[in-house]
C-alpha positions as MATLAB code, in Angstrom:
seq = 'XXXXXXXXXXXXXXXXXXXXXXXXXXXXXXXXXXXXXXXXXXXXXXXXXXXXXXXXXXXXXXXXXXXXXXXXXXXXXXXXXXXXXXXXXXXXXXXXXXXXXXXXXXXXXXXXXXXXXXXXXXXXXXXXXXXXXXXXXXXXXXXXXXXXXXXXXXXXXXXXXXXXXXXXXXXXXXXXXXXXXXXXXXXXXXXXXXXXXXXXXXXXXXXXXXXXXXXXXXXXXXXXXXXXXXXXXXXXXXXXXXXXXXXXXXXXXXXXXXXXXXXXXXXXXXXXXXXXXXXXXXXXXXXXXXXXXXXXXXXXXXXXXXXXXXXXXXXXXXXXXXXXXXXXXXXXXXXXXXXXXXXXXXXXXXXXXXXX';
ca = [
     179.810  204.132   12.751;
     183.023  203.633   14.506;
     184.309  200.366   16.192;
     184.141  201.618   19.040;
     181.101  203.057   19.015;
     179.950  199.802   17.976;
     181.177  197.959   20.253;
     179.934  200.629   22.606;
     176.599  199.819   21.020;
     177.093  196.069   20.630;
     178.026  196.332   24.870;
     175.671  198.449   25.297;
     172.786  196.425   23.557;
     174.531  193.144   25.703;
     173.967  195.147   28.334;
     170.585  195.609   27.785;
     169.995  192.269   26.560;
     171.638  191.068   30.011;
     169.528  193.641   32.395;
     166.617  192.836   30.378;
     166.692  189.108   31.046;
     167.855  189.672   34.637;
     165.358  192.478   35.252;
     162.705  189.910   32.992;
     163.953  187.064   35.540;
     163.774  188.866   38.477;
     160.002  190.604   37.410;
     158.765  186.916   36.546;
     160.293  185.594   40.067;
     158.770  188.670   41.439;
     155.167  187.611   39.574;
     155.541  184.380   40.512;
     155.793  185.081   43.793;
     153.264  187.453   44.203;
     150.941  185.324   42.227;
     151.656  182.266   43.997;
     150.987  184.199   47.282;
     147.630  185.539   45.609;
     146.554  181.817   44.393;
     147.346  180.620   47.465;
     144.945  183.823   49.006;
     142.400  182.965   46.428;
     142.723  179.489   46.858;
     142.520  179.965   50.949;
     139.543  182.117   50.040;
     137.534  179.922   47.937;
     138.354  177.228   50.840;
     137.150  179.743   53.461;
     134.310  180.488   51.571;
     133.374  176.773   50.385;
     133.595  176.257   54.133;
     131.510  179.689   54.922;
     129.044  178.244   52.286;
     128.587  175.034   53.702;
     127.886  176.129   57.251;
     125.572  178.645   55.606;
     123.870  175.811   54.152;
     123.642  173.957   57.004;
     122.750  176.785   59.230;
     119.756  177.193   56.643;
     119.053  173.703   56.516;
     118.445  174.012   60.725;
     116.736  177.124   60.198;
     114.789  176.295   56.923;
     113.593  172.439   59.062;
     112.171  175.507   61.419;
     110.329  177.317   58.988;
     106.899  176.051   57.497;
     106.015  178.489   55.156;
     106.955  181.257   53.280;
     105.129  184.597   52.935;
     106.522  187.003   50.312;
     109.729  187.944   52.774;
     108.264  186.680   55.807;
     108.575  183.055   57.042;
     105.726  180.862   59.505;
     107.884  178.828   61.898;
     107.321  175.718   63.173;
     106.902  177.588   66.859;
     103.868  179.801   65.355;
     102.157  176.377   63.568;
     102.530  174.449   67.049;
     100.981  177.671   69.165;
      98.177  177.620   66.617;
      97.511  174.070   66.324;
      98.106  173.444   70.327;
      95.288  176.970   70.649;
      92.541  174.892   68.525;
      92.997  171.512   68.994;
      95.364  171.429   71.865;
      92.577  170.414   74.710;
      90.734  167.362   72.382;
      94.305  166.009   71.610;
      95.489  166.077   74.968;
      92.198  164.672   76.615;
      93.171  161.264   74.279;
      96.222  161.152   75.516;
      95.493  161.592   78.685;
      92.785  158.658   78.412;
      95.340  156.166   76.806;
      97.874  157.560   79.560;
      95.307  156.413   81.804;
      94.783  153.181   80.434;
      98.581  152.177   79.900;
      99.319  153.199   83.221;
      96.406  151.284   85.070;
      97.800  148.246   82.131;
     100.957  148.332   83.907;
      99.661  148.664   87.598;
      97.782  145.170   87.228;
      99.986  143.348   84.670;
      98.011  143.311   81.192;
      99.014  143.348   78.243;
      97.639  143.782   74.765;
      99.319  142.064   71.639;
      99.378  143.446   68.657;
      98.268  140.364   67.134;
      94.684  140.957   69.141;
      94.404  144.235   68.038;
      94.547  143.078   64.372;
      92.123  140.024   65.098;
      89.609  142.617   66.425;
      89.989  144.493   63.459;
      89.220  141.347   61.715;
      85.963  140.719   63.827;
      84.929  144.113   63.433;
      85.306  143.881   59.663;
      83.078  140.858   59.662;
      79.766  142.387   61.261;
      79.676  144.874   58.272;
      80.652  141.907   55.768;
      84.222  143.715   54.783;
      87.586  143.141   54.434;
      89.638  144.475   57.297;
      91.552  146.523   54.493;
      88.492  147.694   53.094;
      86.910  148.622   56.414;
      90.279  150.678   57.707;
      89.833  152.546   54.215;
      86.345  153.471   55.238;
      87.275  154.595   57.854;
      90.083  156.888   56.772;
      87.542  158.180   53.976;
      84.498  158.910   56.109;
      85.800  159.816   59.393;
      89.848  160.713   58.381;
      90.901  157.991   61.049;
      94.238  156.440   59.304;
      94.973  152.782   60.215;
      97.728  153.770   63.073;
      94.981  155.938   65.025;
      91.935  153.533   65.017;
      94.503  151.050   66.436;
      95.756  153.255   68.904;
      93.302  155.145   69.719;
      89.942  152.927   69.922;
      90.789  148.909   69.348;
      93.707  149.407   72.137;
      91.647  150.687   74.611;
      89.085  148.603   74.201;
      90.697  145.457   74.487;
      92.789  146.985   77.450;
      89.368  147.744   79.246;
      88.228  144.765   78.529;
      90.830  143.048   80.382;
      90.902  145.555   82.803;
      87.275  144.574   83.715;
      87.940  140.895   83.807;
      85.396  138.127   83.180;
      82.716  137.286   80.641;
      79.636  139.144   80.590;
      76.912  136.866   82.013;
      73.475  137.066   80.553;
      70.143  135.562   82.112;
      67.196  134.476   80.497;
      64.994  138.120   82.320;
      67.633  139.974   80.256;
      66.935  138.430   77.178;
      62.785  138.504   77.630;
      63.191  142.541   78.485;
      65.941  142.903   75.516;
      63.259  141.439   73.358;
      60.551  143.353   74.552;
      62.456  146.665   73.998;
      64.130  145.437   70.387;
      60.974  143.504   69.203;
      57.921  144.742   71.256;
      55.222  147.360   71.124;
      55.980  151.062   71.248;
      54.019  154.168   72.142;
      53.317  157.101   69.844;
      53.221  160.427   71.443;
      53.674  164.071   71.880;
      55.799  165.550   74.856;
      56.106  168.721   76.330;
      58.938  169.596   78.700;
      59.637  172.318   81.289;
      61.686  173.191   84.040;
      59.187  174.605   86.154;
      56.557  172.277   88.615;
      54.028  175.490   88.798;
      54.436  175.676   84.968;
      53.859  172.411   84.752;
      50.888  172.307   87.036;
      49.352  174.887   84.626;
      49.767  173.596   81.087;
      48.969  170.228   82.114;
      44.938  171.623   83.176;
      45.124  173.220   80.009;
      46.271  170.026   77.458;
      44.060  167.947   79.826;
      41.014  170.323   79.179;
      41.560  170.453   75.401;
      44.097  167.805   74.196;
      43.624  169.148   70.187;
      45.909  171.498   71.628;
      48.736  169.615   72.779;
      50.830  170.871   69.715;
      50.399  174.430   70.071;
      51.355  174.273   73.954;
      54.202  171.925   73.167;
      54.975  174.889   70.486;
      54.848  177.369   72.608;
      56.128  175.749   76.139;
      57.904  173.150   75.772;
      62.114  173.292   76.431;
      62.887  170.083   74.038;
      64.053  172.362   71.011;
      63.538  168.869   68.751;
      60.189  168.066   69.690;
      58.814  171.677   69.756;
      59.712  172.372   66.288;
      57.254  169.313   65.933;
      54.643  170.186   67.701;
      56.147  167.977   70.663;
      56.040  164.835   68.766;
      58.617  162.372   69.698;
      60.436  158.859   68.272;
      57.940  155.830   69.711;
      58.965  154.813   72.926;
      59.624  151.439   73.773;
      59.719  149.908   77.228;
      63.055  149.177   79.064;
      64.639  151.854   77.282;
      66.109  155.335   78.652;
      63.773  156.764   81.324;
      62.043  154.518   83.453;
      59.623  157.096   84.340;
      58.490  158.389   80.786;
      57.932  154.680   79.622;
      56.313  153.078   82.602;
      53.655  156.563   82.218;
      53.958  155.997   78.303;
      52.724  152.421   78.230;
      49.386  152.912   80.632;
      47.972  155.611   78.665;
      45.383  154.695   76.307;
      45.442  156.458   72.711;
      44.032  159.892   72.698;
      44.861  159.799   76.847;
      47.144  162.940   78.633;
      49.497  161.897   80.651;
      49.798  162.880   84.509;
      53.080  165.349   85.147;
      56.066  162.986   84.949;
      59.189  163.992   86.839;
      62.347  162.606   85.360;
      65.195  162.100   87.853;
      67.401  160.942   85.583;
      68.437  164.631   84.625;
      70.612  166.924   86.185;
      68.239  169.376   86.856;
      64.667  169.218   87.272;
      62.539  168.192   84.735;
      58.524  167.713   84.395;
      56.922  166.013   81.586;
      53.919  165.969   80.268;
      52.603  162.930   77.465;
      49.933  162.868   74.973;
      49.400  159.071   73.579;
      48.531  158.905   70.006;
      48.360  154.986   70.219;
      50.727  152.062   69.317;
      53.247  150.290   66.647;
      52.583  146.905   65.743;
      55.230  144.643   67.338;
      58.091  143.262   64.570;
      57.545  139.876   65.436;
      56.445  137.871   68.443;
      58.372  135.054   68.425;
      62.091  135.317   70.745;
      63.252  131.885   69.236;
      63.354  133.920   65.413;
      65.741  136.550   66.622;
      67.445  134.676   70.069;
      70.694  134.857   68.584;
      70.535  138.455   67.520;
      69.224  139.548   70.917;
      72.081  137.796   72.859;
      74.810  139.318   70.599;
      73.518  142.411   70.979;
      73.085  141.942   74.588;
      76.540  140.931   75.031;
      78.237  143.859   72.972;
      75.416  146.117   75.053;
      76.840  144.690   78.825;
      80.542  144.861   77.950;
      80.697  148.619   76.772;
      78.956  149.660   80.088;
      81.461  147.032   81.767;
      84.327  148.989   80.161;
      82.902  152.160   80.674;
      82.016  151.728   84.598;
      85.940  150.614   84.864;
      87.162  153.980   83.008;
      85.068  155.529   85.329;
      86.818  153.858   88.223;
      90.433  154.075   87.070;
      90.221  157.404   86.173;
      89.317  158.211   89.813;
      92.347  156.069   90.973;
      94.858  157.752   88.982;
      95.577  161.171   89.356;
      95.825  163.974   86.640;
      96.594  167.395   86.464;
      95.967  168.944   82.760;
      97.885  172.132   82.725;
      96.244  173.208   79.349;
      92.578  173.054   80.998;
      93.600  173.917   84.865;
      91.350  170.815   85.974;
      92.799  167.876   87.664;
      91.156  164.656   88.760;
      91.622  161.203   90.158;
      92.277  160.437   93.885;
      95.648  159.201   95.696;
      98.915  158.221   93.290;
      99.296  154.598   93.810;
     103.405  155.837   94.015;
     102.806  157.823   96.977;
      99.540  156.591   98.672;
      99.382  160.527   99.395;
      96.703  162.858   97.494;
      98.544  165.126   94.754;
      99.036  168.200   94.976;
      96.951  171.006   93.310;
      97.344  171.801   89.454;
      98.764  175.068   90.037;
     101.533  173.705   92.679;
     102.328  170.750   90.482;
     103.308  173.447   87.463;
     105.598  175.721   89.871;
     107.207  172.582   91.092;
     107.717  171.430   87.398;
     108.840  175.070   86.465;
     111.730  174.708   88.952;
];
């Protein structure tokens, strides 16, 4: 090889040496670049998408708090679950809210108030007549009738001591209340058989029968009577005792003499007309005859007795002083708004108005 040819080759290997590191340079600038630019895309990417992700998630988290259940692919929202629970137990919820509405808002018309610390106390009290613990007796009551602690509060003791207040007063007992309490508790009852119907002519015409034959009282009472209780009993009935529930059927009750048919009693106590007819198959010994034995008993009893009609005759009353319209049911009731000392306006007018 000549000199010249090698320096040919030596320049021409420089040469290459030289293009090769520029064109090596120049290609790793290039990369560098390009992968710079496409770390930085990936990089703004992965940020996009961490960012995509966690809106995702959060839109899911919204969506998911809206979703109850899951069905295979198909979800039960919370919308469905309210529609369904509002459809069967919508009107019996709403009716106790609209009661304790009632109550709070007749509270606030006359300026009472009810302390916690009374509700507990009557807890307490409560506890006592069935010889528990107020712990124990709020578990009994979640067990047996799935009232938790917060409901039986809100719900019963509340109102109870609001109506109380409401009512105003101490109940006031007198010694005639005491002697008829005892003779109703304590005293003599009547064993019979009834036999009920709605018709006077019907009436008219089993009575000559019973009175004719009174063996058969039960079949007619069977056959006859409307009292689905009694007739499946051959019209026999609990003893009844004097001063208690219809005046009528216990003042006829207690002048029969065993074996005796009674004459056609007409209750008007009932909503519709109805016409008894007694057979007396004698008497129950009374449980004691001394009042000074069970005095106490009688006048707690007495007392508890007075104060829940007290309560319930002022329910009665504020209910028809405060008006409600109960868009689930269509009914409204109560009088004149205290607010405008005008009469409301009609259920279905109230919802347009509100749908405005």
């Amino acid at each position: 090889m000549s000199e010249g040819t090698h320096l040919t080759s030596t320049s021409n290997k420089s040469s290459k040496k030289k293009w090769a590191i520029v064109f090596g340079t120049l290609m790793a600038v290039t990369v560098a670049a390009v992968s710079s630019q496409f770390l930085k895309s990936k990089d703004t990417q992965a940020a996009t998408e961490r960012k995509a992700t966690t809106t995702a998630s959060n839109t899911n988290t919204a969506n998911n708090s809206a979703k109850m259940a899951r069905v295979g692919n198909n979800f039960i929202t919370k919308d469905e679950l309210k529609q369904e629970c509002l459809e069967r137990y919508g009107k019996e919820v709403l009716e106790t809210l609209i009661n304790r509405k009632v109550i709070e808002t007749a509270c606030e018309q006359q300026g009472v108030k009810v302390e916690d610390s009374e509700v507990n106390q009557e807890i307490v009290e409560i506890a006592k007549r069935f010889q528990l613990e107020p712990d124990s007796w709020l578990q009994m009551l979640q067990a047996e009738r799935g009232l938790t602690a917060l409901q039986y509060k809100r719900d019963v003791i509340w109102p109870m001591i609001a109506l109380r207040k409401l009512a105003g007063g101490d109940v006031q007992l007198t010694e005639q209340d005491i002697q008829k309490s005892f003779v109703r508790d304590y005293g003599p009852r009547v064993k019979a058989r009834l036999i009920m119907v709605n018709q006077s002519r019907e009436a008219q015409q089993i009575w000559k029968k019973v009175k004719e034959n009174p063996s058969d009282f039960g079949r007619y009472a069977r056959e006859h009577s409307v009292e689905p209780n009694s007739r499946a009993l051959d019209g026999q009935i609990p003893p009844i005792s004097k001063y208690s529930g219809s005046e009528e059927m216990w003042n006829a009750a207690f002048k029969l003499k065993e074996g005796e048919v009674s004459g056609i009693i007409q209750l008007s106590d009932y909503n519709q007309n109805q016409y008894c007819i007694l057979l007396c198959e004698g008497y129950t010994q009374p449980r004691t005859t001394n009042l000074e034995d069970v005095r106490q008993d009688l006048i707690d009893h007495l007392t508890e007795e007075k104060t829940q009609k007290l309560v319930a005759d002022v329910f009665e009353r504020i209910k028809r002083d405060i008006a409600v319209d109960n868009y689930v049911t269509g009914v409204r009731t109560g009088g004149i708004t205290p607010a405008s000392g005008t009469a409301p306006e009609k259920v279905g007018s109230v919802r347009q108005a509100a749908g405005r």
